[in-house]
CSV table of C-alpha atoms in Angstrom, one decimal:
chain,number,residue,atom,x,y,z
X,1,MET,CA,17.7,66.5,138.1
X,2,LYS,CA,16.5,68.2,135.4
X,3,LYS,CA,17.9,72.3,135.0
X,4,SER,CA,15.6,75.0,134.6
X,5,ILE,CA,15.8,76.5,130.9
X,6,ILE,CA,14.3,79.8,132.1
X,7,PRO,CA,17.7,81.7,133.4
X,8,ILE,CA,18.9,80.6,130.0
X,9,ILE,CA,16.3,82.5,128.3
X,10,ALA,CA,16.1,85.4,130.8
X,11,ALA,CA,20.2,85.7,130.1
X,12,MET,CA,19.5,85.4,126.5
X,13,ALA,CA,16.5,88.2,126.3
X,14,ALA,CA,19.2,90.7,128.5
X,15,ALA,CA,21.7,89.9,126.1
X,16,ILE,CA,19.7,90.9,123.1
X,17,LEU,CA,17.4,93.8,124.2
X,18,PRO,CA,20.2,96.0,124.7
X,19,LEU,CA,21.2,95.4,121.0
X,20,VAL,CA,17.8,96.0,120.0
X,21,GLY,CA,17.8,99.4,121.7
X,22,CYS,CA,20.9,100.4,120.2
X,23,ASN,CA,19.5,99.8,116.5
X,24,LYS,CA,16.7,102.1,117.3
X,25,GLU,CA,19.1,104.6,118.4
X,26,ASN,CA,21.5,104.2,115.5
X,27,PRO,CA,20.0,102.9,112.1
X,28,LYS,CA,21.9,101.1,109.4
X,29,ASP,CA,23.1,103.4,106.8
X,30,ASP,CA,20.5,102.6,104.4
X,31,GLU,CA,18.0,103.8,107.1
X,32,LYS,CA,19.4,106.8,107.9
X,33,GLU,CA,18.8,110.3,106.6
X,34,THR,CA,21.3,111.8,103.9
X,35,VAL,CA,22.8,115.4,103.7
X,36,LEU,CA,24.1,116.3,100.4
X,37,LEU,CA,27.4,118.6,100.6
X,38,LEU,CA,27.9,120.7,97.1
X,39,LEU,CA,31.1,122.5,97.5
X,40,GLY,CA,33.8,124.1,95.6
X,41,SER,CA,36.7,122.8,94.1
X,42,GLU,CA,38.4,120.2,95.9
X,43,CYS,CA,41.4,121.7,98.0
X,44,GLU,CA,42.4,121.7,101.7
X,45,PHE,CA,39.7,124.5,102.4
X,46,TRP,CA,36.6,122.9,101.4
X,47,ASN,CA,38.3,119.0,102.9
X,48,ARG,CA,38.2,121.0,106.1
X,49,VAL,CA,34.7,122.1,105.8
X,50,ALA,CA,33.9,118.3,104.7
X,51,GLU,CA,35.9,117.1,107.8
X,52,GLY,CA,33.4,118.8,110.3
X,53,ALA,CA,30.5,118.1,108.1
X,54,SER,CA,31.2,114.8,108.2
X,55,ALA,CA,31.8,114.4,112.1
X,56,SER,CA,28.6,116.2,112.7
X,57,ALA,CA,26.5,113.9,110.2
X,58,GLU,CA,27.8,110.7,112.2
X,59,LYS,CA,27.1,112.3,115.6
X,60,ASN,CA,23.4,113.2,114.5
X,61,ASN,CA,23.0,109.6,112.6
X,62,LEU,CA,23.1,110.9,109.3
X,63,ASN,CA,24.7,110.0,105.9
X,64,VAL,CA,26.7,112.2,104.1
X,65,GLU,CA,27.4,112.6,100.4
X,66,VAL,CA,30.1,115.2,99.5
X,67,VAL,CA,30.3,116.6,95.9
X,68,PHE,CA,33.1,119.2,94.6
X,69,ARG,CA,33.0,121.2,91.7
X,70,GLU,CA,35.6,120.4,89.0
X,71,THR,CA,37.7,123.4,89.0
X,72,GLU,CA,37.4,127.3,90.3
X,73,THR,CA,35.1,128.0,87.0
X,74,GLU,CA,33.4,124.4,86.2
X,75,PHE,CA,30.7,123.5,87.9
X,76,GLN,CA,28.7,120.4,86.0
X,77,SER,CA,29.5,117.8,88.9
X,78,LEU,CA,27.3,119.5,91.0
X,79,LEU,CA,24.4,119.9,88.5
X,80,GLU,CA,24.8,116.2,87.9
X,81,ALA,CA,24.2,115.8,91.6
X,82,VAL,CA,21.3,118.2,91.5
X,83,LYS,CA,19.4,115.9,88.8
X,84,LYS,CA,19.8,112.7,91.0
X,85,LEU,CA,18.3,114.2,94.0
X,86,ASP,CA,15.5,111.7,93.5
X,87,ASP,CA,17.7,108.6,93.9
X,88,TYR,CA,19.0,109.7,97.5
X,89,LYS,CA,16.8,107.9,100.1
X,90,ASN,CA,15.6,109.9,102.9
X,91,LEU,CA,17.1,113.1,101.5
X,92,LYS,CA,17.4,115.6,105.0
X,93,GLY,CA,18.6,118.4,102.9
X,94,ILE,CA,21.7,120.3,101.2
X,95,VAL,CA,24.5,121.9,102.4
X,96,MET,CA,25.6,124.2,99.7
X,97,ALA,CA,28.8,126.6,98.9
X,98,GLU,CA,28.2,127.7,95.5
X,99,ASN,CA,25.7,130.7,95.0
X,100,ASP,CA,25.3,130.3,91.0
X,101,MET,CA,21.8,130.7,89.5
X,102,LEU,CA,21.8,127.5,87.3
X,103,ILE,CA,22.3,125.3,90.6
X,104,ASP,CA,19.9,127.2,92.4
X,105,ALA,CA,17.4,126.7,89.5
X,106,ALA,CA,18.5,123.0,89.0
X,107,ILE,CA,17.4,122.4,92.6
X,108,ALA,CA,14.4,124.5,92.6
X,109,ALA,CA,13.2,122.5,89.4
X,110,LYS,CA,13.8,119.1,91.4
X,111,ASN,CA,12.6,119.9,94.9
X,112,PRO,CA,11.9,123.5,95.5
X,113,THR,CA,11.4,122.7,99.2
X,114,ILE,CA,14.0,120.8,100.1
X,115,PRO,CA,15.8,122.3,103.5
X,116,ILE,CA,19.1,124.2,102.2
X,117,VAL,CA,21.8,125.7,104.4
X,118,ALA,CA,24.1,128.0,102.7
X,119,ILE,CA,27.9,128.3,103.8
X,120,GLU,CA,30.6,130.2,103.5
X,121,ALA,CA,28.8,132.8,101.2
X,122,LEU,CA,25.0,134.6,101.6
X,123,PRO,CA,22.7,133.4,99.1
X,124,SER,CA,21.5,136.0,96.1
X,125,ALA,CA,18.6,137.8,96.6
X,126,ASP,CA,17.3,136.8,93.2
X,127,SER,CA,17.6,132.8,94.2
X,128,PRO,CA,14.5,130.9,93.4
X,129,LEU,CA,15.4,128.8,96.8
X,130,SER,CA,14.5,129.7,100.3
X,131,PHE,CA,17.5,128.7,102.4
X,132,SER,CA,16.4,127.5,105.8
X,133,SER,CA,20.0,128.7,107.3
X,134,CYS,CA,23.0,130.4,106.7
X,135,VAL,CA,26.5,129.3,108.3
X,136,VAL,CA,29.4,131.9,107.3
X,137,ALA,CA,32.8,133.2,108.8
X,138,ASP,CA,33.4,136.9,109.6
X,139,ASN,CA,35.6,136.9,106.6
X,140,PHE,CA,35.1,141.0,106.9
X,141,GLY,CA,36.8,140.6,110.4
X,142,LEU,CA,39.0,138.4,109.0
X,143,GLY,CA,40.4,140.7,106.3
X,144,LYS,CA,40.6,143.7,109.1
X,145,GLU,CA,42.9,140.9,111.1
X,146,MET,CA,45.0,140.2,108.0
X,147,ALA,CA,45.7,143.8,107.4
X,148,LYS,CA,46.5,144.6,111.0
X,149,MET,CA,49.0,141.7,111.0
X,150,ALA,CA,50.3,142.3,107.7
X,151,GLY,CA,52.2,146.0,108.1
X,152,GLY,CA,53.5,147.7,105.1
X,153,ASP,CA,53.5,150.9,103.7
X,154,ASN,CA,51.7,150.3,100.4
X,155,ILE,CA,49.5,147.2,100.5
X,156,LEU,CA,48.1,145.8,97.6
X,157,VAL,CA,44.8,143.4,97.9
X,158,MET,CA,44.2,140.5,95.6
X,159,SER,CA,40.4,138.9,95.6
X,160,TYR,CA,37.6,137.2,93.7
X,161,ASP,CA,35.1,139.7,92.6
X,162,ASN,CA,32.5,138.0,94.7
X,163,GLY,CA,32.0,135.9,97.6
X,164,GLY,CA,34.2,135.6,100.6
X,165,SER,CA,37.2,136.4,99.2
X,166,LEU,CA,35.6,140.1,98.7
X,167,ASP,CA,34.5,140.3,101.6
X,168,ARG,CA,37.8,139.9,103.5
X,169,ALA,CA,39.1,142.3,101.1
X,170,GLU,CA,36.7,144.5,101.9
X,171,GLY,CA,38.1,144.2,105.7
X,172,VAL,CA,41.6,144.9,104.4
X,173,PHE,CA,40.2,148.1,102.6
X,174,VAL,CA,38.2,149.3,105.6
X,175,TYR,CA,40.9,148.8,108.2
X,176,LEU,CA,43.2,150.9,106.2
X,177,ASP,CA,40.8,153.6,105.4
X,178,GLY,CA,41.2,152.6,101.4
X,179,ASN,CA,44.8,153.4,101.4
X,180,VAL,CA,45.2,149.8,99.5
X,181,GLY,CA,45.7,148.8,95.6
X,182,ARG,CA,42.7,146.7,95.0
X,183,ILE,CA,42.7,143.6,92.1
X,184,ALA,CA,39.0,141.9,92.2
X,185,SER,CA,39.2,139.2,89.5
X,186,THR,CA,37.0,136.3,88.3
X,187,GLY,CA,39.9,133.4,88.5
X,188,SER,CA,43.5,132.5,88.9
X,189,VAL,CA,44.3,132.9,85.1
X,190,ASP,CA,42.5,136.7,85.2
X,191,ALA,CA,44.0,137.2,88.1
X,192,GLU,CA,47.5,136.8,86.9
X,193,GLU,CA,47.1,138.9,83.8
X,194,ASP,CA,45.3,141.5,86.3
X,195,LEU,CA,48.4,141.5,88.3
X,196,ARG,CA,50.6,141.7,85.6
X,197,SER,CA,49.2,144.7,84.0
X,198,PHE,CA,48.4,146.6,87.5
X,199,LEU,CA,52.2,146.1,88.5
X,200,ALA,CA,53.3,147.6,85.3
X,201,ALA,CA,51.1,150.5,85.7
X,202,ASN,CA,52.4,151.3,89.0
X,203,PRO,CA,56.2,149.7,88.8
X,204,GLY,CA,58.0,149.5,92.7
X,205,PHE,CA,55.3,150.8,94.8
X,206,TYR,CA,53.9,148.1,96.6
X,207,ASP,CA,55.7,146.3,99.4
X,208,THR,CA,53.3,144.2,100.5
X,209,ALA,CA,50.5,141.8,98.9
X,210,ILE,CA,47.3,140.4,100.7
X,211,ILE,CA,45.6,137.7,98.9
X,212,THR,CA,42.2,136.7,100.2
X,213,THR,CA,41.7,133.3,98.4
X,214,GLY,CA,44.2,130.3,98.4
X,215,ASN,CA,43.3,130.0,94.8
X,216,PHE,CA,45.5,132.8,93.6
X,217,ILE,CA,48.6,131.3,95.2
X,218,THR,CA,50.0,130.1,91.8
X,219,ASP,CA,53.9,130.1,91.2
X,220,GLY,CA,52.9,132.7,88.4
X,221,ILE,CA,51.3,135.0,90.8
X,222,MET,CA,54.0,134.4,93.5
X,223,SER,CA,57.0,135.2,90.8
X,224,LEU,CA,55.1,138.4,90.0
X,225,LEU,CA,54.7,139.4,93.8
X,226,SER,CA,58.6,138.6,93.9
X,227,GLY,CA,60.5,141.0,96.9
X,228,MET,CA,56.7,142.0,98.6
X,229,ASN,CA,55.7,140.5,102.0
X,230,VAL,CA,53.2,138.3,101.0
X,231,CYS,CA,50.1,137.4,103.4
X,232,THR,CA,47.5,134.7,102.7
X,233,VAL,CA,44.5,132.4,103.6
X,234,ASP,CA,44.0,129.1,102.9
X,235,MET,CA,46.6,126.3,103.7
X,236,ASN,CA,46.6,124.5,100.4
X,237,ASN,CA,50.0,122.5,98.8
X,238,ASN,CA,51.2,125.7,97.1
X,239,ALA,CA,50.7,128.2,100.4
X,240,ARG,CA,52.9,125.5,102.4
X,241,LYS,CA,55.5,125.5,100.0
X,242,TYR,CA,55.9,129.2,99.9
X,243,LEU,CA,55.2,129.3,103.4
X,244,ARG,CA,58.4,127.1,104.1
X,245,SER,CA,60.8,129.1,101.7
X,246,GLY,CA,59.4,132.0,103.7
X,247,VAL,CA,58.0,134.0,100.5
X,248,ILE,CA,54.5,133.6,102.2
X,249,SER,CA,54.9,135.5,105.7
X,250,PHE,CA,51.7,134.1,107.4
X,251,THR,CA,48.2,132.4,106.3
X,252,ALA,CA,44.9,133.1,107.9
X,253,ASP,CA,41.9,131.2,108.2
X,254,PRO,CA,38.7,131.2,110.3
X,255,ASP,CA,38.0,127.7,111.8
X,256,LEU,CA,36.5,125.7,108.5
X,257,TYR,CA,35.8,122.6,110.5
X,258,GLU,CA,33.3,124.0,112.7
X,259,MET,CA,32.0,125.7,110.3
X,260,GLY,CA,31.1,122.7,108.4
X,261,TYR,CA,30.0,120.7,111.7
X,262,LYS,CA,27.5,123.5,112.1
X,263,ALA,CA,26.1,123.5,109.0
X,264,VAL,CA,24.9,119.9,109.1
X,265,GLU,CA,24.1,120.4,112.5
X,266,CYS,CA,21.5,123.2,111.5
X,267,LEU,CA,20.2,120.5,109.1
X,268,SER,CA,20.0,117.6,111.7
X,269,ASN,CA,17.9,119.8,114.3
X,270,ASP,CA,16.0,122.3,111.9
X,271,ILE,CA,17.6,125.4,113.0
X,272,SER,CA,16.8,128.4,111.0
X,273,GLY,CA,18.0,131.7,110.8
X,274,TYR,CA,21.6,133.1,109.8
X,275,HIS,CA,24.6,131.9,111.8
X,276,ILE,CA,27.5,134.3,111.3
X,277,HIS,CA,30.0,132.9,113.4
X,278,ASN,CA,32.8,135.3,114.6
X,279,VAL,CA,35.6,132.8,115.1
X,280,ALA,CA,39.2,133.3,116.1
X,281,VAL,CA,41.7,133.5,113.3
X,282,ASN,CA,44.5,130.7,112.9
X,283,TYR,CA,47.6,131.9,111.9
X,284,ILE,CA,50.4,129.8,110.4
X,285,TYR,CA,53.9,130.9,110.2
X,286,PRO,CA,56.7,129.6,108.2
X,287,GLU,CA,58.7,128.7,111.6
X,288,MET,CA,55.6,126.6,112.3
X,289,ARG,CA,57.2,123.2,110.9
X,290,THR,CA,54.9,120.4,112.6
X,291,THR,CA,52.2,122.8,111.5
X,292,LEU,CA,53.2,122.9,108.3
X,293,ALA,CA,53.4,119.0,108.1
X,294,ASN,CA,49.9,118.1,109.6
X,295,TYR,CA,48.2,120.9,109.3
X,296,THR,CA,46.2,121.7,112.5
X,297,PRO,CA,45.5,125.2,112.8
X,298,ILE,CA,46.5,126.7,115.6
X,299,ASP,CA,45.9,130.3,117.7
X,300,SER,CA,49.1,131.9,117.6
X,301,SER,CA,50.4,133.8,120.4
X,302,ARG,CA,52.0,136.8,118.6
X,303,VAL,CA,48.4,137.7,117.5
X,304,SER,CA,46.9,140.3,119.7
X,305,SER,CA,42.8,140.0,120.3
X,306,SER,CA,40.9,141.8,117.9
X,307,GLN,CA,40.4,145.6,118.1
X,308,ASP,CA,37.8,147.5,115.7
């Protein structure tokens, strides 16, 4: 007796149809839209942002292309990425952390209508670009928290002269009613020279230093701050080294992973407007050996709730 092949065909169809449906929901990589990330110089700070962005892209069926600037003062790699905008297939938009007018102008010349999300720093009012959204941490609030936790009688705060680092320094300044010494520099080399001159003019006066950018945690700067209570942001290799040795009292960071995640989510869902995150501050102390080894930021029970 001949067996009917209809049940076999039906079974094959049942097996194939779900796969077809899956492909529709999860397109192949070369069919997905792409998000271009233009970030600061590669370090654990921006790597955490990139991790969050990549996770968000995967969840939203997007490709992500990450480009870091070469150093804190050079960004040719970012300009080269902008020149190749036309090469990106199905470009969804750009997440950018660098508010440099040269980069803004280069993007505007290539594609003035491309959706752009600013991250970490607010875009310049003079920018030729129209930013669809902005995702930043509450850097001002983070600075206030750092000032509260640092203690000390005579505090020196070191920062860049712009961006999120300056916002954190401003938080320190306001929390302490302006009773701080301030150094705002353009880069780590200038910061070391600025610090040397500042300390020479104020010998032995300052007992506490708050550094609001991880790029200033250099051997030279830390040597100049010897004997002070030092508090920083960012968990980079130098911060880890000085935390282990007890030179740094603590580091503090916003939720960098969440910032990257939210930035890509804004592009994916066409969310417009400004999104300023009042995130919990992650404090890391020298005795947290596991945290130092694995860099998994945690909320320390030693930190009281934020008070204005």
